[in-house]
Coordinates of N, CA, C and O in Angstrom, one line a residue:
M1 N 0.9 -1.2 0.0 CA 0.1 0.0 -0.1 C 0.9 1.1 0.0 O 1.8 1.5 0.8
Q2 N 0.6 2.2 -1.1 CA 1.3 3.4 -1.1 C 1.0 4.4 0.0 O -0.1 4.6 0.2
E3 N 2.2 4.8 0.9 CA 1.8 5.5 2.2 C 2.3 7.2 1.6 O 1.7 7.9 2.1
K4 N 3.4 7.3 1.2 CA 4.1 8.4 0.9 C 3.0 9.3 -0.2 O 2.7 8.7 -1.3
R5 N 2.8 10.6 0.0 CA 1.9 11.2 -0.8 C 3.0 11.8 -2.0 O 4.0 12.1 -1.8
L6 N 2.4 11.5 -3.3 CA 3.1 11.8 -4.6 C 2.3 13.0 -5.3 O 1.2 12.9 -5.6
V7 N 3.2 14.0 -5.6 CA 2.5 15.2 -6.5 C 3.3 15.2 -7.8 O 4.5 15.5 -7.8
L8 N 2.4 15.5 -8.8 CA 3.0 15.7 -10.2 C 3.0 17.4 -10.5 O 1.8 17.8 -10.4
A9 N 4.0 17.9 -10.3 CA 4.0 19.4 -10.6 C 4.1 19.6 -12.1 O 4.9 20.5 -12.7
S10 N 2.8 19.3 -12.7 CA 2.7 19.5 -14.3 C 1.3 19.3 -14.7 O 0.7 18.6 -14.1
G11 N 0.8 20.3 -15.4 CA -0.4 20.2 -16.0 C -0.3 19.4 -17.3 O -1.4 19.3 -18.0
S12 N 0.8 18.9 -17.8 CA 0.7 18.1 -19.1 C 0.0 16.6 -19.0 O 0.2 15.9 -18.2
P13 N -1.1 16.8 -19.7 CA -2.0 15.4 -19.9 C -0.9 14.2 -20.1 O -1.2 13.1 -19.9
R14 N 0.1 14.3 -21.0 CA 1.1 13.3 -21.3 C 1.8 12.8 -20.3 O 1.9 11.5 -19.8
R15 N 2.3 13.7 -19.3 CA 3.1 13.3 -18.1 C 2.2 12.6 -17.1 O 2.4 11.7 -16.5
K16 N 1.0 13.1 -17.0 CA -0.2 12.4 -16.0 C -0.4 11.1 -16.4 O -0.4 10.1 -15.8
E17 N -0.6 10.9 -17.9 CA -1.0 9.6 -18.4 C 0.3 8.5 -18.1 O -0.1 7.4 -17.6
L18 N 1.4 9.0 -18.4 CA 2.7 8.1 -18.3 C 2.8 7.9 -16.7 O 2.9 6.6 -16.5
L19 N 2.7 8.7 -15.7 CA 2.9 8.5 -14.4 C 1.7 7.8 -14.0 O 1.9 6.7 -13.2
A20 N 0.6 7.8 -14.4 CA -0.5 6.9 -14.1 C -0.2 5.5 -14.6 O -0.8 4.6 -13.8
G21 N 0.5 5.3 -15.6 CA 0.7 4.0 -16.1 C 1.5 3.2 -15.1 O 1.6 2.0 -15.2
L22 N 2.0 3.8 -14.2 CA 3.1 3.2 -13.2 C 2.2 2.5 -11.9 O 2.7 1.7 -11.2
G23 N 0.8 3.0 -12.1 CA -0.1 2.5 -10.9 C 0.2 3.2 -9.6 O -0.5 2.7 -8.7
L24 N 0.9 4.2 -9.6 CA 1.0 4.9 -8.2 C -0.1 5.9 -8.1 O -0.7 6.5 -9.1
S25 N -0.5 6.1 -6.8 CA -1.6 7.1 -6.5 C -0.8 8.5 -6.6 O 0.2 8.7 -5.9
F26 N -1.3 9.4 -7.3 CA -0.7 10.9 -7.1 C -1.8 11.9 -7.3 O -2.9 11.6 -8.1
E27 N -1.4 13.1 -7.3 CA -2.4 14.2 -7.5 C -1.5 15.1 -8.4 O -0.2 15.0 -8.3
V28 N -2.2 16.0 -9.0 CA -1.6 17.0 -9.9 C -1.6 18.5 -9.3 O -2.9 19.0 -8.8
I29 N -0.7 19.2 -9.1 CA -0.6 20.4 -8.9 C 0.3 21.4 -9.8 O 1.4 21.1 -9.8
T30 N -0.4 22.1 -10.6 CA 0.5 22.7 -11.7 C 1.2 24.0 -11.0 O 0.9 24.7 -10.2
A31 N 2.5 23.7 -11.5 CA 3.5 24.7 -11.0 C 3.4 26.1 -12.0 O 3.4 25.9 -13.0
D32 N 3.3 27.1 -11.1 CA 3.3 28.6 -11.8 C 4.9 29.0 -12.0 O 5.3 29.8 -11.0
V33 N 5.6 28.6 -13.2 CA 7.1 28.9 -13.2 C 7.2 29.6 -14.7 O 6.4 29.1 -15.7
E34 N 7.8 30.3 -14.6 CA 8.3 31.1 -15.9 C 9.3 30.3 -16.7 O 10.3 29.9 -16.1
E35 N 8.9 29.7 -17.7 CA 9.8 28.8 -18.4 C 10.7 29.5 -19.4 O 10.7 29.2 -20.7
T36 N 11.5 30.4 -18.9 CA 12.6 30.9 -19.9 C 13.9 30.2 -19.5 O 14.3 29.9 -18.6
I37 N 14.6 30.2 -20.6 CA 16.0 29.8 -20.6 C 17.0 30.6 -20.9 O 17.0 31.3 -22.0
A38 N 18.0 30.9 -20.2 CA 18.9 32.2 -20.3 C 19.7 31.5 -21.4 O 20.2 30.4 -21.6
P39 N 20.2 32.6 -22.1 CA 21.2 32.4 -23.4 C 22.5 31.7 -22.9 O 23.0 32.1 -21.7
G40 N 23.0 30.6 -23.4 CA 24.1 30.1 -23.1 C 23.9 28.7 -22.3 O 25.0 28.0 -22.0
T41 N 22.6 28.6 -21.9 CA 22.3 27.5 -21.0 C 22.4 26.1 -21.8 O 22.0 26.1 -22.9
T42 N 23.1 25.1 -21.2 CA 22.9 23.7 -22.2 C 21.6 23.1 -22.1 O 20.9 23.5 -21.2
P43 N 21.4 22.3 -23.0 CA 20.0 21.6 -22.9 C 19.8 21.0 -21.6 O 18.8 20.8 -20.8
V44 N 21.2 20.2 -21.1 CA 21.0 19.1 -19.8 C 20.6 20.2 -18.7 O 19.9 19.8 -18.0
D45 N 21.4 21.3 -18.5 CA 21.2 22.3 -17.4 C 19.6 22.8 -17.6 O 19.1 23.0 -16.6
A46 N 19.4 23.1 -18.8 CA 18.1 23.9 -18.9 C 16.7 23.0 -18.4 O 16.0 23.5 -17.5
V47 N 16.7 21.7 -18.8 CA 15.6 20.9 -18.4 C 15.8 20.5 -17.0 O 14.7 20.3 -16.3
Q48 N 17.0 20.3 -16.4 CA 17.0 20.1 -15.0 C 16.7 21.2 -14.1 O 16.0 21.1 -13.2
D49 N 17.0 22.5 -14.5 CA 16.9 23.6 -13.8 C 15.3 23.8 -13.9 O 14.7 24.2 -12.8
L50 N 14.7 23.6 -15.1 CA 13.3 24.0 -15.1 C 12.4 23.0 -14.2 O 11.2 23.2 -13.6
A51 N 12.8 21.7 -14.5 CA 12.0 20.6 -13.7 C 12.3 20.8 -12.0 O 11.2 20.7 -11.4
Y52 N 13.5 21.2 -11.7 CA 13.7 21.5 -10.3 C 12.8 22.6 -10.0 O 12.0 22.7 -8.8
K53 N 12.6 23.8 -10.6 CA 12.0 25.1 -10.3 C 10.4 24.7 -10.4 O 9.8 25.3 -9.4
K54 N 9.9 23.9 -11.0 CA 8.5 23.4 -11.1 C 8.2 22.7 -9.7 O 7.4 23.0 -9.2
A55 N 9.2 21.7 -9.5 CA 8.8 21.0 -8.3 C 9.0 21.5 -7.0 O 8.3 21.6 -6.2
L56 N 10.0 22.6 -7.1 CA 10.2 23.4 -5.8 C 9.0 24.4 -5.5 O 8.6 24.7 -4.5
A57 N 8.4 24.9 -6.7 CA 7.3 25.9 -6.6 C 6.2 25.2 -5.8 O 5.3 25.8 -5.2
V58 N 5.8 23.9 -6.2 CA 4.8 23.0 -5.6 C 5.2 22.6 -4.2 O 4.4 22.8 -3.3
A59 N 6.5 22.2 -4.0 CA 6.8 21.8 -2.8 C 6.8 22.7 -1.8 O 6.4 22.6 -0.3
N60 N 7.0 24.1 -1.9 CA 7.0 25.1 -1.1 C 5.6 25.3 -0.5 O 5.4 26.2 0.5
T61 N 4.7 24.9 -1.2 CA 3.1 25.0 -0.7 C 2.7 23.8 0.1 O 1.4 24.1 0.5
L62 N 3.4 23.1 0.3 CA 3.1 21.8 0.9 C 3.9 21.5 2.2 O 5.0 22.0 2.3
S63 N 3.3 20.8 3.0 CA 4.0 20.4 4.5 C 4.5 19.1 4.4 O 5.4 18.6 5.1
G64 N 4.1 18.1 3.6 CA 4.9 17.2 3.1 C 4.5 16.5 1.8 O 3.7 16.9 1.1
G65 N 5.0 15.1 1.5 CA 5.0 14.7 0.4 C 6.1 14.8 -0.5 O 7.1 15.4 -0.3
L66 N 6.2 14.1 -1.7 CA 7.2 14.0 -2.8 C 6.5 14.6 -4.0 O 5.6 14.2 -4.6
V67 N 7.3 15.6 -4.5 CA 6.9 16.4 -5.6 C 7.8 16.1 -6.9 O 9.2 16.1 -6.6
L68 N 7.2 15.9 -8.1 CA 8.0 15.2 -9.3 C 7.7 16.4 -10.2 O 6.5 16.9 -10.5
G69 N 8.9 17.1 -10.8 CA 8.7 18.1 -11.8 C 9.6 17.6 -13.0 O 10.5 16.7 -12.8
S70 N 9.1 18.0 -14.1 CA 9.7 17.4 -15.3 C 9.7 18.5 -16.5 O 8.8 19.4 -16.5
D71 N 10.5 18.6 -17.5 CA 10.6 19.5 -18.4 C 11.5 18.9 -19.7 O 12.3 18.1 -19.5
T72 N 11.0 19.2 -21.0 CA 11.5 18.8 -22.0 C 12.0 19.7 -23.0 O 11.0 20.8 -23.4
V73 N 13.0 19.6 -23.8 CA 13.4 20.5 -24.8 C 13.9 19.7 -26.0 O 14.4 18.4 -25.9
V74 N 13.7 20.3 -27.2 CA 14.5 19.7 -28.2 C 15.7 20.6 -28.7 O 15.9 21.6 -28.7
A75 N 16.7 19.6 -28.9 CA 18.0 20.4 -29.5 C 18.5 20.1 -30.7 O 18.9 18.7 -31.0
L76 N 18.7 21.0 -31.5 CA 19.3 20.7 -32.9 C 20.7 21.4 -32.8 O 20.8 22.5 -33.0
E77 N 21.5 20.3 -32.8 CA 23.2 20.9 -32.6 C 23.1 21.8 -31.3 O 22.7 21.1 -30.3
D78 N 23.4 22.9 -31.5 CA 23.5 23.7 -30.1 C 22.3 24.5 -29.9 O 22.3 25.1 -28.9
R79 N 21.3 24.3 -30.8 CA 20.2 25.3 -30.6 C 18.9 24.7 -29.9 O 18.5 23.6 -30.3
I80 N 18.5 25.3 -29.0 CA 17.2 24.6 -28.1 C 16.1 25.1 -28.8 O 15.9 26.3 -28.9
L81 N 15.1 24.2 -29.0 CA 13.8 24.4 -29.6 C 12.9 24.2 -28.5 O 12.6 22.8 -28.2
G82 N 12.1 25.0 -27.8 CA 11.2 24.9 -26.9 C 9.8 24.7 -27.7 O 9.6 24.3 -28.8
K83 N 8.7 25.3 -27.0 CA 7.4 25.3 -27.4 C 7.3 26.5 -28.4 O 7.8 27.4 -28.2
P84 N 6.6 26.3 -29.5 CA 6.3 27.4 -30.6 C 5.6 28.4 -29.8 O 4.6 28.3 -29.3
A85 N 5.9 29.7 -30.4 CA 5.1 30.8 -29.9 C 3.9 31.0 -30.9 O 2.6 31.4 -30.4
D86 N 4.1 30.3 -32.2 CA 2.9 30.7 -33.1 C 3.0 29.7 -34.3 O 4.1 29.0 -34.1
A87 N 2.1 29.5 -35.2 CA 2.2 28.6 -36.2 C 3.4 28.8 -36.9 O 4.1 27.8 -37.6
A88 N 3.7 30.0 -37.4 CA 4.9 30.4 -38.1 C 6.3 29.8 -37.5 O 7.0 29.2 -38.3
E89 N 6.5 30.0 -36.2 CA 7.5 29.5 -35.5 C 7.3 27.9 -35.4 O 8.3 27.3 -35.7
A90 N 6.3 27.2 -35.3 CA 6.2 25.9 -35.4 C 6.6 25.3 -36.8 O 7.4 24.3 -37.0
K91 N 6.3 25.9 -37.9 CA 6.9 25.6 -39.4 C 8.1 25.6 -39.4 O 8.7 24.8 -40.0
Q92 N 8.6 26.8 -38.6 CA 10.3 27.0 -38.9 C 10.9 26.0 -38.3 O 11.8 25.4 -38.9
M93 N 10.5 25.7 -37.0 CA 11.0 24.4 -36.2 C 11.1 23.2 -37.0 O 12.3 22.5 -37.1
L94 N 9.9 22.8 -37.5 CA 9.7 21.6 -38.4 C 10.7 21.6 -39.5 O 11.3 20.6 -40.1
A95 N 10.8 22.7 -40.1 CA 11.7 22.7 -41.4 C 13.2 22.4 -41.0 O 13.7 21.8 -41.7
M96 N 13.4 23.1 -39.9 CA 14.8 22.8 -39.3 C 15.1 21.1 -39.0 O 16.1 20.8 -39.2
L97 N 14.2 20.7 -38.6 CA 14.1 19.1 -38.1 C 14.2 18.2 -39.3 O 14.7 17.1 -39.2
S98 N 13.4 18.7 -40.2 CA 13.3 17.8 -41.5 C 14.6 17.2 -42.2 O 15.5 17.9 -42.3
G99 N 14.5 15.8 -42.1 CA 15.6 15.3 -42.7 C 16.9 15.0 -41.9 O 18.0 14.8 -42.4
R100 N 16.8 15.3 -40.7 CA 18.0 15.5 -39.7 C 17.8 14.8 -38.3 O 16.6 14.4 -37.9
A101 N 18.7 14.4 -37.6 CA 18.8 13.9 -36.5 C 18.7 14.9 -35.2 O 19.4 16.1 -35.5
H102 N 18.1 14.8 -34.3 CA 18.2 15.8 -33.1 C 17.9 15.2 -31.8 O 17.8 13.9 -31.8
T103 N 18.3 15.9 -30.9 CA 18.2 15.3 -29.3 C 17.2 16.0 -28.4 O 17.0 17.0 -28.5
V104 N 16.3 15.1 -27.8 CA 15.3 15.4 -27.1 C 15.9 15.1 -25.5 O 16.3 14.0 -25.3
Y105 N 15.8 16.2 -24.9 CA 16.4 16.1 -23.4 C 15.2 16.2 -22.5 O 14.5 17.2 -22.6
T106 N 15.0 15.4 -21.7 CA 13.8 15.6 -20.8 C 14.3 15.4 -19.1 O 15.2 14.4 -18.8
G107 N 14.3 16.4 -18.4 CA 14.9 16.6 -17.2 C 13.8 16.1 -16.1 O 12.6 16.5 -16.3
I108 N 14.1 15.6 -15.0 CA 13.1 15.3 -13.9 C 14.0 15.9 -12.6 O 15.0 15.9 -12.5
A109 N 13.0 16.2 -11.7 CA 13.4 16.6 -10.4 C 12.5 16.1 -9.4 O 11.2 16.1 -9.3
L110 N 13.0 15.5 -8.3 CA 12.2 14.9 -6.9 C 12.6 15.9 -5.8 O 13.8 16.0 -5.7
I111 N 11.6 16.3 -5.1 CA 11.9 17.1 -3.8 C 10.7 16.8 -2.7 O 9.8 16.5 -3.2
E112 N 11.4 16.1 -1.9 CA 10.8 15.8 -0.6 C 10.4 16.9 0.3 O 11.3 17.6 0.7
A113 N 9.2 17.4 0.2 CA 8.7 18.6 0.9 C 9.2 18.9 2.4 O 9.5 19.9 2.8
E114 N 9.1 17.9 3.2 CA 9.2 17.9 4.6 C 10.8 18.1 5.0 O 11.0 18.8 5.9
T115 N 11.6 17.6 3.9 CA 13.1 17.6 4.3 C 13.9 18.5 3.4 O 15.1 18.7 3.5
N116 N 13.3 18.9 2.2 CA 14.0 19.6 1.2 C 15.1 18.8 0.4 O 15.8 19.2 -0.5
R117 N 15.0 17.3 0.7 CA 15.9 16.4 0.1 C 15.6 16.5 -1.6 O 14.4 16.4 -1.8
S118 N 16.4 16.6 -2.4 CA 16.0 16.5 -3.6 C 17.1 15.8 -4.5 O 18.2 15.5 -4.1
V119 N 16.7 15.4 -6.0 CA 17.6 14.9 -6.6 C 17.1 15.3 -8.2 O 15.9 15.7 -8.4
R120 N 17.9 15.5 -9.0 CA 17.5 15.9 -10.5 C 18.5 15.2 -11.4 O 19.6 14.8 -11.1
D121 N 17.8 14.9 -12.5 CA 18.6 14.0 -13.6 C 18.0 14.0 -15.0 O 17.0 15.1 -15.2
V122 N 18.4 13.7 -15.9 CA 18.2 14.0 -17.2 C 18.5 12.7 -18.2 O 19.1 12.0 -18.0
K123 N 17.3 12.6 -19.2 CA 17.6 11.7 -20.0 C 17.8 12.1 -21.5 O 16.6 13.1 -21.9
A124 N 18.5 11.8 -22.5 CA 18.8 12.3 -23.8 C 18.6 11.3 -24.7 O 18.9 10.1 -24.7
T125 N 17.6 11.7 -25.7 CA 17.3 10.5 -26.7 C 17.5 11.2 -28.2 O 16.9 12.5 -28.3
Q126 N 18.1 10.4 -29.1 CA 18.3 11.0 -30.4 C 17.0 10.5 -31.1 O 16.7 9.3 -31.2
V127 N 16.7 11.5 -32.0 CA 15.4 11.1 -32.7 C 15.7 11.6 -34.3 O 16.3 12.6 -34.5
V128 N 15.4 10.8 -35.3 CA 15.8 11.1 -36.5 C 14.3 11.3 -37.4 O 13.4 10.4 -37.3
M129 N 14.3 12.4 -38.1 CA 13.2 12.7 -38.9 C 13.3 12.6 -40.4 O 14.5 12.9 -40.7
R130 N 12.4 12.0 -41.2 CA 12.4 12.0 -42.5 C 12.3 13.5 -43.1 O 12.0 14.3 -42.3
E131 N 12.5 13.5 -44.5 CA 12.3 14.7 -45.2 C 10.9 15.1 -45.1 O 10.0 14.2 -45.5
L132 N 10.6 16.5 -44.7 CA 9.2 16.8 -44.7 C 9.0 17.6 -46.0 O 9.7 18.9 -45.8
S133 N 7.9 17.7 -46.6 CA 7.7 18.8 -47.5 C 7.1 19.8 -46.8 O 6.4 19.8 -45.9
A134 N 7.0 21.1 -47.7 CA 6.4 22.3 -47.1 C 4.9 22.1 -46.9 O 4.3 22.5 -45.8
A135 N 4.1 21.0 -47.7 CA 2.9 20.8 -47.8 C 2.6 20.1 -46.5 O 1.6 20.3 -45.7
E136 N 3.3 19.3 -46.2 CA 3.2 18.3 -45.0 C 3.3 19.0 -43.8 O 2.5 18.9 -42.8
I137 N 4.4 20.0 -43.7 CA 4.7 20.8 -42.5 C 2.9 21.7 -42.3 O 3.0 21.8 -41.2
D138 N 2.7 22.3 -43.4 CA 1.6 23.0 -43.2 C 0.3 22.4 -42.7 O -0.3 22.7 -41.9
A139 N 0.3 21.1 -43.4 CA -0.8 20.2 -42.9 C -0.7 19.8 -41.5 O -1.6 19.8 -40.8
Y140 N 0.3 19.6 -41.0 CA 0.6 19.2 -39.7 C 0.3 20.4 -38.7 O -0.3 20.1 -37.6
V141 N 1.0 21.5 -39.1 CA 0.6 22.6 -38.0 C -0.8 23.0 -38.1 O -1.3 23.4 -37.0
A142 N -1.4 22.6 -39.2 CA -2.8 23.1 -39.2 C -3.6 22.3 -38.2 O -4.7 22.7 -37.7
T143 N -3.1 20.9 -38.0 CA -3.9 20.4 -36.9 C -4.1 21.0 -35.4 O -4.8 20.4 -34.6
G144 N -3.0 21.7 -35.4 CA -2.8 22.2 -33.9 C -2.1 21.4 -33.0 O -1.7 21.9 -32.1
E145 N -1.6 20.3 -33.3 CA -0.8 19.2 -32.5 C 0.5 19.9 -32.1 O 0.8 19.6 -30.9
P146 N 1.3 20.6 -33.0 CA 2.5 21.2 -32.6 C 2.7 22.1 -31.5 O 3.6 22.5 -30.9
M147 N 1.5 22.7 -31.1 CA 1.5 24.1 -30.7 C 1.9 24.1 -29.0 O 2.5 25.2 -28.6
D148 N 1.8 23.3 -28.4 CA 2.2 23.0 -27.0 C 3.4 22.3 -26.8 O 3.5 21.7 -25.6
K149 N 4.1 21.9 -28.0 CA 5.0 20.6 -27.8 C 6.5 21.2 -27.9 O 6.7 22.0 -28.8
A150 N 7.3 20.7 -27.3 CA 8.8 21.1 -27.3 C 9.3 20.7 -28.9 O 9.0 19.6 -29.4
G151 N 10.0 21.6 -29.7 CA 10.3 21.1 -30.9 C 9.1 21.1 -32.1 O 9.3 20.8 -33.1
S152 N 7.8 21.4 -31.5 CA 7.0 21.6 -32.4 C 6.4 20.1 -32.9 O 5.7 20.0 -33.9
Y153 N 6.5 19.1 -32.3 CA 6.0 17.9 -32.8 C 5.6 16.9 -31.4 O 6.2 17.2 -30.3
A154 N 4.6 16.1 -31.6 CA 4.3 15.1 -30.7 C 4.7 13.7 -31.2 O 4.0 13.2 -32.2
I155 N 5.5 13.0 -30.6 CA 6.0 11.6 -31.1 C 4.9 10.7 -31.0 O 4.8 9.7 -31.7
Q156 N 3.9 10.7 -30.1 CA 2.9 9.8 -29.9 C 1.8 10.1 -30.7 O 0.6 9.5 -30.4
G157 N 1.7 11.3 -31.3 CA 0.7 11.7 -32.2 C 0.8 11.6 -33.7 O 1.6 10.6 -34.1
L158 N 0.5 12.4 -34.4 CA 0.7 12.5 -35.9 C 2.0 12.5 -36.4 O 2.3 11.8 -37.5
A159 N 2.8 13.1 -35.6 CA 4.4 13.2 -36.0 C 5.1 11.7 -35.8 O 6.3 11.6 -36.2
S160 N 4.3 10.9 -35.5 CA 4.9 9.5 -35.3 C 5.3 8.9 -36.8 O 6.2 8.1 -37.0
T161 N 4.5 9.6 -37.8 CA 4.7 9.3 -39.1 C 5.9 9.8 -39.7 O 6.3 9.5 -40.9
F162 N 6.5 10.7 -38.9 CA 7.9 11.5 -39.4 C 9.1 10.9 -39.1 O 10.0 11.1 -39.6
V163 N 9.1 9.9 -37.7 CA 10.4 9.4 -37.1 C 10.4 8.3 -37.7 O 9.9 7.3 -37.9
T164 N 11.8 8.3 -38.3 CA 12.3 7.2 -38.9 C 13.2 6.4 -38.1 O 13.4 5.2 -38.3
D165 N 13.9 7.1 -36.9 CA 14.9 6.2 -36.0 C 14.9 7.0 -34.7 O 14.5 8.1 -34.6
M166 N 15.1 6.1 -33.7 CA 15.2 6.8 -32.5 C 16.4 6.1 -31.6 O 16.2 4.7 -31.7
H167 N 17.1 6.6 -30.8 CA 18.0 5.9 -29.9 C 17.9 6.4 -28.5 O 18.2 7.6 -28.4
G168 N 17.1 5.7 -27.6 CA 17.1 6.1 -26.1 C 15.9 5.8 -25.8 O 15.2 4.7 -26.0
D169 N 15.2 6.7 -25.0 CA 13.8 6.4 -24.4 C 12.6 7.2 -25.0 O 12.6 8.4 -24.8
Y170 N 11.8 6.3 -25.5 CA 10.6 6.8 -26.0 C 9.9 7.7 -25.0 O 9.3 8.5 -25.5
F171 N 9.6 7.2 -23.9 CA 8.7 7.8 -22.7 C 9.5 9.3 -22.6 O 8.6 10.2 -22.2
A172 N 10.6 9.1 -22.6 CA 11.3 10.7 -22.2 C 10.9 11.6 -23.4 O 10.8 12.9 -23.1
V173 N 11.0 11.2 -24.4 CA 10.3 12.0 -25.8 C 9.0 12.5 -25.5 O 8.7 13.7 -25.9
V174 N 8.2 11.5 -25.0 CA 6.9 11.9 -24.9 C 6.6 12.8 -23.7 O 5.9 13.8 -23.8
G175 N 7.6 12.8 -22.7 CA 7.7 13.7 -21.6 C 7.8 13.3 -20.2 O 8.0 14.3 -19.4
L176 N 8.1 12.0 -20.1 CA 8.6 11.7 -18.7 C 9.3 10.2 -18.9 O 8.8 9.3 -19.1
P177 N 10.6 10.2 -18.7 CA 11.7 9.2 -18.6 C 11.0 8.0 -17.6 O 11.5 8.3 -16.3
L178 N 10.3 7.1 -17.7 CA 9.6 6.3 -16.6 C 10.9 5.3 -16.1 O 10.6 5.2 -14.8
Q179 N 11.7 4.9 -16.7 CA 12.8 4.1 -15.9 C 13.7 4.9 -15.1 O 13.7 4.6 -13.9
L180 N 13.9 6.2 -15.5 CA 14.6 7.1 -14.6 C 13.8 7.6 -13.4 O 14.4 7.7 -12.3
T181 N 12.5 7.8 -13.7 CA 11.7 8.3 -12.7 C 11.4 7.2 -11.6 O 11.5 7.5 -10.4
A182 N 11.5 6.1 -12.0 CA 11.0 4.8 -11.1 C 12.2 4.7 -10.4 O 12.2 4.3 -9.1
H183 N 13.4 4.8 -10.9 CA 14.7 4.6 -10.3 C 14.8 5.6 -8.9 O 15.0 5.3 -7.8
H184 N 14.5 6.8 -9.2 CA 14.8 7.9 -8.3 C 13.5 7.9 -7.2 O 13.9 8.2 -5.9
L185 N 12.4 7.5 -7.7 CA 11.2 7.2 -6.6 C 11.7 6.2 -5.8 O 11.2 6.4 -4.5
A186 N 12.1 5.1 -6.2 CA 12.6 4.1 -5.2 C 13.4 4.6 -4.0 O 13.5 4.1 -3.0
A187 N 14.4 5.4 -4.4 CA 15.4 6.2 -3.4 C 14.6 7.0 -2.4 O 15.1 7.2 -1.3
F188 N 13.4 7.2 -2.7 CA 12.6 7.9 -1.7 C 11.6 7.2 -1.1 O 10.5 7.7 -0.6
G189 N 11.6 5.8 -1.3 CA 10.7 5.1 -0.8 C 9.6 4.6 -1.3 O 8.6 3.9 -0.8
L190 N 9.4 4.9 -2.7 CA 8.3 4.6 -3.6 C 8.8 3.6 -4.6 O 9.1 3.9 -5.8
D191 N 8.5 2.4 -4.2 CA 9.0 1.3 -5.3 C 8.0 0.9 -6.1 O 6.9 0.5 -5.5
V192 N 7.9 1.1 -7.4 CA 7.0 0.9 -8.2 C 6.4 -0.5 -8.4 O 5.2 -0.8 -8.4
L193 N 7.4 -1.3 -8.3 CA 6.9 -2.7 -8.5 C 6.3 -3.3 -7.1 O 5.2 -4.1 -7.4
R194 N 6.5 -2.9 -6.1 CA 5.9 -3.1 -5.1 C 4.7 -2.4 -4.5 O 3.7 -2.9 -4.0
Q195 N 4.6 -1.1 -4.8 CA 3.4 -0.2 -4.4 C 2.5 0.1 -5.7 O 1.6 0.8 -5.4
G196 N 3.1 0.0 -7.1 CA 2.2 0.5 -8.0 C 1.0 0.0 -8.1 O 0.1 0.7 -8.8
R197 N 0.6 -1.2 -7.7 CA -0.7 -1.4 -7.9 C -1.4 -1.9 -6.5 O -2.3 -2.5 -6.4
G198 N -0.8 -1.2 -5.6 CA -1.3 -1.5 -4.2 C -2.7 -1.1 -4.0 O -3.2 -0.3 -4.7

């Protein structure tokens, strides 16, 4: 039986669905954090810092429990691609990713509210996209799917038809690296295999 309170500091329906798949009981409290990345910040630092800020913003409102924050960015060479501001930017990002390999970085942070004990980590996954025509990009952006996604695409959605190869963690690309998350949850006393279906 799960005893420790677990809170997901994210309003992402994808992260909620992935965490629910582990069978743990948890609640969602959305973190009100400005998701800005300072120039020169590496993708690894960016996602870990934002994940920590989200978790900390929620942990500071609680008297106890374990808070999980997460953040995802797409990086093409040294350029970080976050969520597009509008359709034009989404099209620009997809044109950049077309026919190339890029790396998706997803950071996680766990904070134990009563002790402030914390851990942060990151998973990097390489994704390769086929060549996309301008018409395909226009049609995809018109669906609205890219608009709240890092790099302007959802690998679990229509963009699955664009991906030709992947090296790493599929779940991290969707938004939450489950193996990494379960590993760190266990260190805080939440063993998924023992408590996930309790």
